Every structure is written in C-alpha cells, then in structure tokens.
CSV table of C-alpha atoms in Angstrom, one decimal:
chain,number,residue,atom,x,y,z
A,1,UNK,CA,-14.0,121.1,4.3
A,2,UNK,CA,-16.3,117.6,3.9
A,3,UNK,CA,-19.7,119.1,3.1
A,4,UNK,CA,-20.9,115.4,2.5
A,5,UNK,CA,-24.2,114.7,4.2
A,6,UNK,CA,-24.2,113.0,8.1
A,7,UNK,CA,-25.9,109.8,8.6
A,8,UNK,CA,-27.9,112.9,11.2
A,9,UNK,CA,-28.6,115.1,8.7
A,10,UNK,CA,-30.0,112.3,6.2
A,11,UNK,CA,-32.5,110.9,8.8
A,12,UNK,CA,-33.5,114.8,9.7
A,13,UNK,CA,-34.1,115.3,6.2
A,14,UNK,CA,-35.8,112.2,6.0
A,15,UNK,CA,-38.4,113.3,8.8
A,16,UNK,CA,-39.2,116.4,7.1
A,17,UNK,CA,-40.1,114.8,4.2
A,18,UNK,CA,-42.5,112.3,6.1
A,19,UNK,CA,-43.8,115.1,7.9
A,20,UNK,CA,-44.8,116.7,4.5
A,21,UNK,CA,-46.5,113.6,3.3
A,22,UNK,CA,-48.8,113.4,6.8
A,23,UNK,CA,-49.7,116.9,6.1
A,24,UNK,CA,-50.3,116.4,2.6
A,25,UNK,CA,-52.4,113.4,2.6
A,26,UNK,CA,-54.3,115.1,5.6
A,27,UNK,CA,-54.9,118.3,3.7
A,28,UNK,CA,-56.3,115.8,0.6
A,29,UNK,CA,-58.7,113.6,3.2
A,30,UNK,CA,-60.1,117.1,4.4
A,31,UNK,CA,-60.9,118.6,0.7
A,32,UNK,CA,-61.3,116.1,-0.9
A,33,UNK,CA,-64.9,116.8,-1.5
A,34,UNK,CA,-63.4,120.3,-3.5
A,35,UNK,CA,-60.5,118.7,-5.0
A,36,UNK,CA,-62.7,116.3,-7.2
A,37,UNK,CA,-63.5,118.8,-10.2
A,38,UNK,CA,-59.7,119.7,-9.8
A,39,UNK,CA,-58.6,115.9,-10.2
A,40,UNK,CA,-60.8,115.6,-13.3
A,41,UNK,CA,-59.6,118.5,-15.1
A,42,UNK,CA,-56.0,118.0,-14.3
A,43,UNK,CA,-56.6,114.2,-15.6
A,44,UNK,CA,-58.6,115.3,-18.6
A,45,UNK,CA,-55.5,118.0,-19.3
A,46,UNK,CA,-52.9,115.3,-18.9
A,47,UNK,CA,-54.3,113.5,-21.3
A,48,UNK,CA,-55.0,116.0,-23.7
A,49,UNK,CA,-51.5,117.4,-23.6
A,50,UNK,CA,-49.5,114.9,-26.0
A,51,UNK,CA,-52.2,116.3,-28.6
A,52,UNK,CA,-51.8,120.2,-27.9
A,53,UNK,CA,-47.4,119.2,-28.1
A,54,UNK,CA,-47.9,118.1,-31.7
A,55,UNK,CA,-50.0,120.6,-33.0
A,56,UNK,CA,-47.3,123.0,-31.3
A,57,UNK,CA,-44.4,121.2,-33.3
A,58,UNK,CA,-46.7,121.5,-36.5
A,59,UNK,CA,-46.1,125.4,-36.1
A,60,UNK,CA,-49.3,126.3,-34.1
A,61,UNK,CA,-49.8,128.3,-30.6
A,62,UNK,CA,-50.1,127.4,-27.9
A,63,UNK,CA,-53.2,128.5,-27.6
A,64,UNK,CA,-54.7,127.3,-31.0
A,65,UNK,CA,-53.8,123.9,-30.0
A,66,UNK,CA,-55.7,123.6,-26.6
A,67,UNK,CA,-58.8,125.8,-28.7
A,68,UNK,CA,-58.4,122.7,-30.9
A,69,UNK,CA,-58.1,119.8,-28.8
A,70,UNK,CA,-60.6,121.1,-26.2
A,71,UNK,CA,-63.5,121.5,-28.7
A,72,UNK,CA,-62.6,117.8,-29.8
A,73,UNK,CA,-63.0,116.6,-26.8
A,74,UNK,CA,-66.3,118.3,-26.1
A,75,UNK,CA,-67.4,117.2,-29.7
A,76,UNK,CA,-66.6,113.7,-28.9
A,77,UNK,CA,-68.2,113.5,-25.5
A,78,UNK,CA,-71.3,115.2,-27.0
A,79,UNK,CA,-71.5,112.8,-29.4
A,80,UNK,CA,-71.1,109.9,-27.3
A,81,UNK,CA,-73.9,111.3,-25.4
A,82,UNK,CA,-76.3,111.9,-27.9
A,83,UNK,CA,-76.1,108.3,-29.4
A,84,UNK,CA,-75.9,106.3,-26.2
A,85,UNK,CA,-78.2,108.5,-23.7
A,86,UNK,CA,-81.9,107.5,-25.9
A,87,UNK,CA,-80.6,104.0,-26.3
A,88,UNK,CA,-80.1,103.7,-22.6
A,89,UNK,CA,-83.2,105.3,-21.8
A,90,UNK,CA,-84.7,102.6,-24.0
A,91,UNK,CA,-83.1,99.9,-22.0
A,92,UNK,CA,-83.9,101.1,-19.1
A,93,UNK,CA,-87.6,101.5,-20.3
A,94,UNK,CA,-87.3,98.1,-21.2
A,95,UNK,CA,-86.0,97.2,-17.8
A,96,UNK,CA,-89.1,98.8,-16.3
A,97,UNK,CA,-91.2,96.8,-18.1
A,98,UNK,CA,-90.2,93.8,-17.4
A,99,UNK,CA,-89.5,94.1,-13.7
A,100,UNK,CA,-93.3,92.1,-13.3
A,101,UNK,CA,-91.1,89.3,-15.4
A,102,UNK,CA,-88.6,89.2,-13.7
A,103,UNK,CA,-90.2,88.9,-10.0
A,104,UNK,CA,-92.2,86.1,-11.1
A,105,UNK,CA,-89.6,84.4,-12.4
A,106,UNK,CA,-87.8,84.6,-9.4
A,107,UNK,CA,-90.5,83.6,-7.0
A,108,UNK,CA,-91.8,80.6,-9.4
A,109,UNK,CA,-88.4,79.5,-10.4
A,110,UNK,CA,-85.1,80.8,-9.2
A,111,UNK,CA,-86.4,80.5,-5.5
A,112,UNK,CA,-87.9,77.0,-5.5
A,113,UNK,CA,-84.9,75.5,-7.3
A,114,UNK,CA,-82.7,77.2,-4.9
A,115,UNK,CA,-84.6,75.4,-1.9
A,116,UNK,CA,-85.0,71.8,-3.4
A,117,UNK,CA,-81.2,71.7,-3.7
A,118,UNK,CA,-80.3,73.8,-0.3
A,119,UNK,CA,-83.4,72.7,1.9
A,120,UNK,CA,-84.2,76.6,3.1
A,121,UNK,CA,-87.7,78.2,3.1
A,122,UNK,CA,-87.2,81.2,1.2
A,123,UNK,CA,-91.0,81.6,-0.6
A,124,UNK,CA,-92.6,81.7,3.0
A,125,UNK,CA,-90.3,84.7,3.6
A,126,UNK,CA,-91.8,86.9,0.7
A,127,UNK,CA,-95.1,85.9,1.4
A,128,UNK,CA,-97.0,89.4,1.3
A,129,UNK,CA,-98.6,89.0,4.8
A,130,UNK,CA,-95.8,88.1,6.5
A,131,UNK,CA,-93.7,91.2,5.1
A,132,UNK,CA,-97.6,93.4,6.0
A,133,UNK,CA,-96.6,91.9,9.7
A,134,UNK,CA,-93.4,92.3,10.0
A,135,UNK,CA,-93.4,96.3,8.5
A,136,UNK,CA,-95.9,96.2,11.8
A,137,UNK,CA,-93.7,95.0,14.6
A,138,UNK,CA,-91.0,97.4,13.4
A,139,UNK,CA,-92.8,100.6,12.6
A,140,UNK,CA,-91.2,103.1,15.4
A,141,UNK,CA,-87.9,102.3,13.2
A,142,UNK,CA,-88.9,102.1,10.1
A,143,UNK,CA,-90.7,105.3,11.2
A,144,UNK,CA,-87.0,106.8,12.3
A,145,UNK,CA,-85.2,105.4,9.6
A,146,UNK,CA,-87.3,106.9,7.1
A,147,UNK,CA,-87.5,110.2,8.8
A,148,UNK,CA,-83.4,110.3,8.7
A,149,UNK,CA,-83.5,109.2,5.2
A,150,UNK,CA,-85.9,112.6,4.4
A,151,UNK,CA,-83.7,114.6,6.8
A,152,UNK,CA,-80.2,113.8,5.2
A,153,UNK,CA,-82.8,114.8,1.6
A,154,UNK,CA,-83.4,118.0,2.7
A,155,UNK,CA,-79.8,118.8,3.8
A,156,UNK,CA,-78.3,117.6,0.5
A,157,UNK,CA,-79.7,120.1,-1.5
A,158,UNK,CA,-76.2,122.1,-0.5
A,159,UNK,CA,-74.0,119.0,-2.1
A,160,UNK,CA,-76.5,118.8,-5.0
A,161,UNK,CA,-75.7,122.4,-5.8
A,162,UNK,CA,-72.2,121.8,-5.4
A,163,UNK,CA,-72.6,119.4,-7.9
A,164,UNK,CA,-73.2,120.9,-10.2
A,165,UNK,CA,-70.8,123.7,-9.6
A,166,UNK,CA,-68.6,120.9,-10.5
A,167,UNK,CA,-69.9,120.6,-13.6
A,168,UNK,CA,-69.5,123.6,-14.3
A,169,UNK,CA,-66.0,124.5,-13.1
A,170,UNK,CA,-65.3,121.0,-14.8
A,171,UNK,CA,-64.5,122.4,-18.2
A,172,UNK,CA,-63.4,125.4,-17.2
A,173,UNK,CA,-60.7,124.1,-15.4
A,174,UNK,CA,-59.5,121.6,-17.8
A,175,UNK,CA,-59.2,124.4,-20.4
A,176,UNK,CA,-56.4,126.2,-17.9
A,177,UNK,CA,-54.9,122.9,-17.7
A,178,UNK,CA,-54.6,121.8,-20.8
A,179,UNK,CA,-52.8,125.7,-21.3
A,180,UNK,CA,-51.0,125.6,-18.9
A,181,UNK,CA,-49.5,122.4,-18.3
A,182,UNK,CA,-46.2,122.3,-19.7
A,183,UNK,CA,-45.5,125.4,-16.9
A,184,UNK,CA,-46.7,123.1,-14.1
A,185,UNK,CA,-44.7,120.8,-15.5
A,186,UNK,CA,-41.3,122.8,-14.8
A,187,UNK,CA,-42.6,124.5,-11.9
A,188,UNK,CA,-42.9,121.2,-10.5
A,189,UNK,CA,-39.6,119.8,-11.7
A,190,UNK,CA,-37.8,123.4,-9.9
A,191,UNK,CA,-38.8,121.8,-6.4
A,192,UNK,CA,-37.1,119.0,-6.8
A,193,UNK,CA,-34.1,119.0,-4.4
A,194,UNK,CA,-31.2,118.8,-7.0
A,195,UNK,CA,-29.3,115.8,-5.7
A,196,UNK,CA,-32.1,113.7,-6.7
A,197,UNK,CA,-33.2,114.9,-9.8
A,198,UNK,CA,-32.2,112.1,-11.6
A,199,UNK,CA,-33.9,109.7,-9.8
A,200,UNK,CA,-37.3,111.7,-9.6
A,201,UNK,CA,-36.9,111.8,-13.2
A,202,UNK,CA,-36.5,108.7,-13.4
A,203,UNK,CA,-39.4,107.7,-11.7
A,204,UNK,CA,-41.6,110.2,-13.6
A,205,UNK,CA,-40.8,109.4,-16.8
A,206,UNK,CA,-42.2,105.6,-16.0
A,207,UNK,CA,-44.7,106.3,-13.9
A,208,UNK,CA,-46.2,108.7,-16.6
A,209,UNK,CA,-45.7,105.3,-18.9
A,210,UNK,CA,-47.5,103.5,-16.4
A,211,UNK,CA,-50.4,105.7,-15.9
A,212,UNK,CA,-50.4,106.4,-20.0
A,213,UNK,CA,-51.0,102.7,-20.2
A,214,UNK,CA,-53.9,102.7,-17.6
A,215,UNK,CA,-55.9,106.1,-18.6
A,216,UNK,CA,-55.3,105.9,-21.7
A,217,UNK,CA,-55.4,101.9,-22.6
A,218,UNK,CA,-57.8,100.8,-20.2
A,219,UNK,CA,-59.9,103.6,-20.9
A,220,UNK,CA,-60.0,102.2,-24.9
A,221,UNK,CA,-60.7,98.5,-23.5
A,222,UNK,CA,-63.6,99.8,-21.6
A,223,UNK,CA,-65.2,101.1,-24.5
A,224,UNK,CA,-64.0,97.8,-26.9
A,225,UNK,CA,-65.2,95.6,-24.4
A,226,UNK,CA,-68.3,97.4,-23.8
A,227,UNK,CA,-69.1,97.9,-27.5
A,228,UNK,CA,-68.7,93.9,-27.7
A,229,UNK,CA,-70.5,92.9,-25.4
A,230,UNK,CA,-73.3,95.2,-26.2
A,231,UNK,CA,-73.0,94.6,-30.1
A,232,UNK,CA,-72.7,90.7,-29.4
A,233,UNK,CA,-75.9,90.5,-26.7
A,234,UNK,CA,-77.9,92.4,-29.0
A,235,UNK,CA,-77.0,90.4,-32.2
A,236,UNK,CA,-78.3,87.0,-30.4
A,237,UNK,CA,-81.6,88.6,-29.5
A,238,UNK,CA,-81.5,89.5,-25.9
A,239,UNK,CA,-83.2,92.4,-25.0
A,240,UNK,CA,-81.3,94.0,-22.6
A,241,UNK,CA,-78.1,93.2,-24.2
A,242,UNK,CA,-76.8,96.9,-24.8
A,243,UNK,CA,-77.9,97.6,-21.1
A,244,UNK,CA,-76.1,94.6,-19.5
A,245,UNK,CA,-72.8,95.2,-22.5
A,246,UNK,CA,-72.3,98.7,-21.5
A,247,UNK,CA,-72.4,97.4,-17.6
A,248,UNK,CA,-69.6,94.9,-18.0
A,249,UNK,CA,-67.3,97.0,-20.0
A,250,UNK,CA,-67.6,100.0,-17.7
A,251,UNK,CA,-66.7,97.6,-14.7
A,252,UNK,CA,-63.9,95.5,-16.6
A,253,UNK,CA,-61.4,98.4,-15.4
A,254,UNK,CA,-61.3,95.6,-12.9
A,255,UNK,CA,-59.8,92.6,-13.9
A,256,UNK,CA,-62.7,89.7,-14.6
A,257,UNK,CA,-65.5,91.6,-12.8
A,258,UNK,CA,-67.2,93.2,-15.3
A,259,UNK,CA,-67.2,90.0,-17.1
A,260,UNK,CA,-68.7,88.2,-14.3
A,261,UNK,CA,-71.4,90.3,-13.7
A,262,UNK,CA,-71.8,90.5,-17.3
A,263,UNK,CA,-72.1,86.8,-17.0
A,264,UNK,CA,-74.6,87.0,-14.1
A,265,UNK,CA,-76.9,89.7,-15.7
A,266,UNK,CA,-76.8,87.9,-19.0
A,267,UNK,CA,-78.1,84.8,-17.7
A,268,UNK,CA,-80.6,85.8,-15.6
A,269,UNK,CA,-82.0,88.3,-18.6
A,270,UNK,CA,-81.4,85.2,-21.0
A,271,UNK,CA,-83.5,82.9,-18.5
A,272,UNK,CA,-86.3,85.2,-18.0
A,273,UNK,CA,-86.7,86.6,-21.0
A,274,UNK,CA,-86.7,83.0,-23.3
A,275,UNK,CA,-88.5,81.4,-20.6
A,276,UNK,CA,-85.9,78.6,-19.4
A,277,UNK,CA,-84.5,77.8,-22.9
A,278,UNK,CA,-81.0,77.7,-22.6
A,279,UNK,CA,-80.2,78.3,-26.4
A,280,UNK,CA,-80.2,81.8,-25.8
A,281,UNK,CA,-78.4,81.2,-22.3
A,282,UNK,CA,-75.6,79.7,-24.1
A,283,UNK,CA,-75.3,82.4,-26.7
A,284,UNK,CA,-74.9,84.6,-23.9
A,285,UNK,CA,-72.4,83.0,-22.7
A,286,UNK,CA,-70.6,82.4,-26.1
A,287,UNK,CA,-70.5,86.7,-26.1
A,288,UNK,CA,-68.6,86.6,-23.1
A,289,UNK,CA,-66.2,84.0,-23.7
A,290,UNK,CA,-65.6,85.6,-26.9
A,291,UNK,CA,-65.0,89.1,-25.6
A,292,UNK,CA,-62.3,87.6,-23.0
A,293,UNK,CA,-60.3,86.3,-25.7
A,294,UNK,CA,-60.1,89.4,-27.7
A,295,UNK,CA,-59.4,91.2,-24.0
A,296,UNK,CA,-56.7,88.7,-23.1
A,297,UNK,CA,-54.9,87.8,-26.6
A,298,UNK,CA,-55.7,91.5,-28.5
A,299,UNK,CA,-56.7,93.9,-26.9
A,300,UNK,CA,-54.5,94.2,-23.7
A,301,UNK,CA,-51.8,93.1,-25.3
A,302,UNK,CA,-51.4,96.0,-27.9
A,303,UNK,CA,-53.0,98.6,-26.3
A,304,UNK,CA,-52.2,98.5,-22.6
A,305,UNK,CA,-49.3,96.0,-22.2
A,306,UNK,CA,-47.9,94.8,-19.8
A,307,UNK,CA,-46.7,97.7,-17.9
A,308,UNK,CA,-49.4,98.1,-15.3
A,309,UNK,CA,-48.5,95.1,-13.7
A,310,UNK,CA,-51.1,95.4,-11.0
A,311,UNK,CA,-52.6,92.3,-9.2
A,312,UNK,CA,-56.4,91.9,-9.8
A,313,UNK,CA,-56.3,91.4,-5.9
A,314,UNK,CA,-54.5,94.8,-5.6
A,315,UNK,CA,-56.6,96.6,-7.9
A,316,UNK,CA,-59.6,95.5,-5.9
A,317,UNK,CA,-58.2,96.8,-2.3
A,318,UNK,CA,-56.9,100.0,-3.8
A,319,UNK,CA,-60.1,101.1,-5.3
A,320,UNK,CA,-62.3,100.0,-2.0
A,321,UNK,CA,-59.4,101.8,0.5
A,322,UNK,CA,-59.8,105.1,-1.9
A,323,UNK,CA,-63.7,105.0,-1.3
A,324,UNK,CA,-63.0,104.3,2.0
A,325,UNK,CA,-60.0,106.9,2.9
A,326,UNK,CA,-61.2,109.5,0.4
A,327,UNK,CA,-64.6,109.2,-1.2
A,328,UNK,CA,-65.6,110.0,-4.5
A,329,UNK,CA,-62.3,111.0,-4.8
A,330,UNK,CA,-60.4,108.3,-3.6
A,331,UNK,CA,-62.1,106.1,-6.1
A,332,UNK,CA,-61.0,108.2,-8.4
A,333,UNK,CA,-57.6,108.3,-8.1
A,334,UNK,CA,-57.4,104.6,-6.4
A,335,UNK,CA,-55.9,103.1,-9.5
A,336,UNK,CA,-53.6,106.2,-10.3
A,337,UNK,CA,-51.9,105.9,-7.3
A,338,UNK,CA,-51.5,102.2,-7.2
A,339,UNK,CA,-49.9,102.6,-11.0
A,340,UNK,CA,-47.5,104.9,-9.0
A,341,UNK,CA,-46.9,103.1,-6.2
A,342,UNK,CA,-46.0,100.1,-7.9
A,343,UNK,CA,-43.7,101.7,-9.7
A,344,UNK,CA,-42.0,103.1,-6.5
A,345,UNK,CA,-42.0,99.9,-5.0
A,346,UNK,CA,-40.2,98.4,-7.9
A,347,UNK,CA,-37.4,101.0,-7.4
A,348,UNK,CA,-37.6,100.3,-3.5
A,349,UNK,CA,-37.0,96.4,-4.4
A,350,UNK,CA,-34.3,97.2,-7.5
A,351,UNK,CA,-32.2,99.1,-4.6
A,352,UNK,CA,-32.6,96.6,-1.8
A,353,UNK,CA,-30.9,94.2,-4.3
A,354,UNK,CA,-28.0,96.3,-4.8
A,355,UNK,CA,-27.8,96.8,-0.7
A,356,UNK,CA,-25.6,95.3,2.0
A,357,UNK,CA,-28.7,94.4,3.4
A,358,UNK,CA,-29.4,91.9,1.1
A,359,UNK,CA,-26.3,91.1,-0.3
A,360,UNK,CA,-24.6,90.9,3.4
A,361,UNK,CA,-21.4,91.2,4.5
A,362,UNK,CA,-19.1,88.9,2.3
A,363,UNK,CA,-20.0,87.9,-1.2
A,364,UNK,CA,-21.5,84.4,-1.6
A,365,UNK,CA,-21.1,82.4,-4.8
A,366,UNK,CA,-25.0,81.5,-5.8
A,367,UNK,CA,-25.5,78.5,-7.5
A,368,UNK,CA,-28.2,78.4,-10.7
A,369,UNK,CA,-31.3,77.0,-9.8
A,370,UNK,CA,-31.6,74.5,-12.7
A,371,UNK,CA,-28.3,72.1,-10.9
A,372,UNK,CA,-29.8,69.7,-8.7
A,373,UNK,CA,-28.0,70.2,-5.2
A,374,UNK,CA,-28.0,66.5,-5.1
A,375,UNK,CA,-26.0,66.6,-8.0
A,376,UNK,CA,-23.2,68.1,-6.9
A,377,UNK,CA,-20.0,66.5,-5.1
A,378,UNK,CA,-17.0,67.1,-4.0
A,379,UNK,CA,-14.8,66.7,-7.1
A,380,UNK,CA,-12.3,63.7,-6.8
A,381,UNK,CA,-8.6,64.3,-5.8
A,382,UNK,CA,-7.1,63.4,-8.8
A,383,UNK,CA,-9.6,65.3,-11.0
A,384,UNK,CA,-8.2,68.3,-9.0
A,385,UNK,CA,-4.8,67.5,-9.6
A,386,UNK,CA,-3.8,66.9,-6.3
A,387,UNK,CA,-1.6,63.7,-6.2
C-alpha cells in the first residue's frame, strides 16, 4: 500500500500549519503587554545557559550551576549600576544646568544662521508674546488636551503597578529558565513532526548562531562603543561626553545611528559649550571617526561576524513594525525575529534554486559571466573538423 503523501494532503497540512501561525501571532498581539517579563527572562536564560552546560560538564548540578551563574549576573548588573547610575545623574545635573546655555545659543546663533542661509523667519516665531497669544487663541484645546493628558495619568497607575510586577517576576522567572531550559529544549524538539526534523534542526542550529551573534556580539559592541565614545568625549574636555557616549552606543544596535546622533549631540554640546571654537568641535568628531573604525575593522569583525547579515534598511523597518504591531514587546524581539527570518528566507531561496521552478523544464548550459557574449562565435568548419 503507497502511504506517500497526496499533493491534497500536503496543501491540507500546509493550511493547518498557517492557521496555527494566525492564531499564534494573534494570541502574542493580544498579551503581549504580559508576555514582556516572559521574553526577558527566557532571553536572559538563553543566554545564560552555555554557562550553566559547562559548569555541568565540570561535574556540578544542575542546580549549583544556575545558583552560580544567576548570582553573576545579578553581581554584574549591580555593579554596572552602581558605577554608571551617579555618573549619569551627574550628567544629567549637568544637562540641567546648562539648558539656559543652550537656549541662548540657539536663539542667538543656531537660528539666525539658519535664516541668513534659508531666508525663513524663525526668531519672530519664539518671540515670547507671540507664543503668550497664541496659548490664548487655542486655550479650549490646550484646555482638553491637557485634561486627557491628566486623565490617561490617573488611569496609568494600574500599568505602573504592573510594572513593576515585571520587575519583580523578572528575576524570578529567569531563575526557572535558566533551570529549566535544556527540558524546554527537548520538549520542544518532541513536537516536531518527524519527517522534518532534520530540517528544523537544521534551521535551529543556525538560527541559534545567528541570534548568538546578535545578543550576544552586539550586546558587547554596545557596551565597547559606548565606553569609547564616553571615555574619548570626556578625555577631550567636553562636558557631557559620558552622557552623549553612553547615548550613541546604546543606539548603535542600529547600524550608523547611534553614531550619527552621537555626531549631532557632540557638536551641538561642543559648539555651546566652547563657545563657537571649533577645536573642540573637531575633537569631537575625531572620537567618532575613531570609534567607527574600531566598529567596522575590530570589533564586528571578531565579535559579531558576519552572520547577521541584516540590511541597516531592514533592521530599521523591523524594529519600527515591532513597536508598531506589538509594542514594548515588539521592539523587543524586532531584531530576534529578523535574525530568524533571514535565516528562513535563506533556506526558502537555497530550495528555489534546487526547484523546477527555477531551473525549468530542460537543463540550459549557463555561460560564466566573465566571457564577453560578444566574444563568442560560431567556431569555423574546419576547426570542427567538418570537411
């Protein structure tokens, strides 16, 4: 008896797995707000599992290892936070202060050399009075705007609470991960239909390269960049430099943004605070174009890779559709997913090759695209050996 699958029964199958996509994704765009501290923790165990393996395979439990590696990563996030929460609040301090600065600056010098080169009247738009009479004519909606803005206040002390729940259940939850991962592992693995288990492991095995390059790689750029820039701003004398450094690193996640509003920021700080001199503007600068090198020729290179292989241009749309699809959440996982999906979409393309499809019917004989098509003739009769 053939009990080899029908094109029917392939495209029914097919269907059902569709249809369990639909209702997943819709499940995740309805709790998403709950899954967040979920997605964190099972992140946070993920990576903390290669460390709980080896300590297993140096002859300690299971549950010694994840004791171990959890109170590491509390120690080290404590720590982070104890050194870089004063000097923030410093900066920001700083910040404060120098807002007067920085508004004067702007009114007596950006604006004015903004309108001698584009012709607009900006200044007469800032003019006190006119914003005293303009707060006037709309007062009913400044009136109904501000009394939504107090309204949505006063309901959000539910989602502040839940908040910090979050918080709370965050470590919690990545303790059970971090334990228990190895059996979600398998319990996962068991509901993969058994005809394509080799392909599912497959695609696993390098999407879990993938994302190993982006959590964990980008995740140590961030914090090289960032220590760069900040160590490197604050060396040439600008004031705000570990501020602005710690900005651009935390945002280079996405390819050249963080270093162009690093860039920005810089400048502006550099203009205001030395008064127009652009000595300090073109150390500034210097920081930056020294911080891109080491990105782009040392430290991508070794500690990412290249087997991210995402687009700037499509790491940019998947982290603005996540915000936009799923939130907090979605933003979260944006660049995750994208790891993954370029991976599957790789495969997709590496068996569209390999199909009739592309190939067509008969074989064709391809020609290398170095010979010039020019080039080529008919070869002579006698050359052939046709007399």
């Amino acid at each position: 008896m053939d009990l080899s699958p029908t094109p029917a029964s392939t495209l029914a199958r097919r269907w059902q797995w569709l249809i369990i996509a639909v209702i997943a994704g819709w499940l995740i765009w309805l709790l998403a707000p709950v899954l967040t501290p979920f997605v964190l923790a099972a992140l946070l165990g993920w990576l903390g599992d290669p460390w709980v393996d080896r300590l297993e395979r140096r002859g300690r439990s299971r549950t010694t290892a994840v004791v171990l590696v959890f109170t590491l990563m509390v120690l080290l996030l404590s720590l982070a936070l104890i050194i870089l929460v004063p000097m923030i609040e410093r900066q920001i301090m700083e910040l404060v202060e120098s807002l007067p600065t920085y508004r004067d600056w702007f009114v007596q010098t950006a604006i004015p050399w903004v309108e001698r080169r584009t012709g607009l009247e900006l200044v007469s738009w800032l003019d006190p009075q006119r914003i005293m009479e303009w707060i006037r004519g709309h007062w009913q909606q400044a009136g109904g705007v501000a009394a939504t803005f107090f309204g949505h206040l006063s309901r959000s002390g539910f989602a502040v609470m839940a908040w910090v729940a979050n918080i709370v259940l965050l470590p919690i939850l990545t303790f059970y991960f971090l334990r228990d991962w190895d059996k979600l592992v398998e319990r996962i693995a068991a509901l993969v239909p058994r005809d394509h288990i080799g392909t599912v492991g497959r695609l696993a095995h390098e999407s879990n390269d993938v994302l190993g390059a982006f959590l964990r790689g980008q995740f140590l750029v961030m914090l090289a960049l960032g220590a760069i820039y900040a160590a490197g701003l604050s060396i040439v004398g600008l004031k705000l430099g570990l501020l602005i450094g710690i900005i651009a690193g935390l945002i280079s996640f996405v390819p050249y943004l963080g270093t162009a509003i690093g860039i920005v920021l810089g400048v502006v700080a550099a203009l205001v605070q030395s008064g127009g001199d652009w000595t300090l503007v073109a150390l500034v600068m210097a920081v930056f174009v020294v911080g891109q090198m080491l990105e782009g020729y040392v430290l991508t290179p070794r500690i990412v890779g290249d087997r991210i292989g995402l687009h700037p241009v499509a790491v940019i749309f998947a982290i603005m559709a996540g915000g936009q699809l799923f939130g907090f959440l979605g933003m979260l996982l944006a660049l995750p997913v994208a790891a993954v999906a370029n991976v599957m979409l790789r495969y997709a393309h590496e068996q569209y090759t390999r199909s009739p499809l592309y190939a067509g019917d008969r074989p064709a004989i391809l020609l290398d695209s170095y010979i010039d098509n020019g080039a080529v003739e008919e070869t002579p009769p006698q050359d052939r050996g046709d007399k």
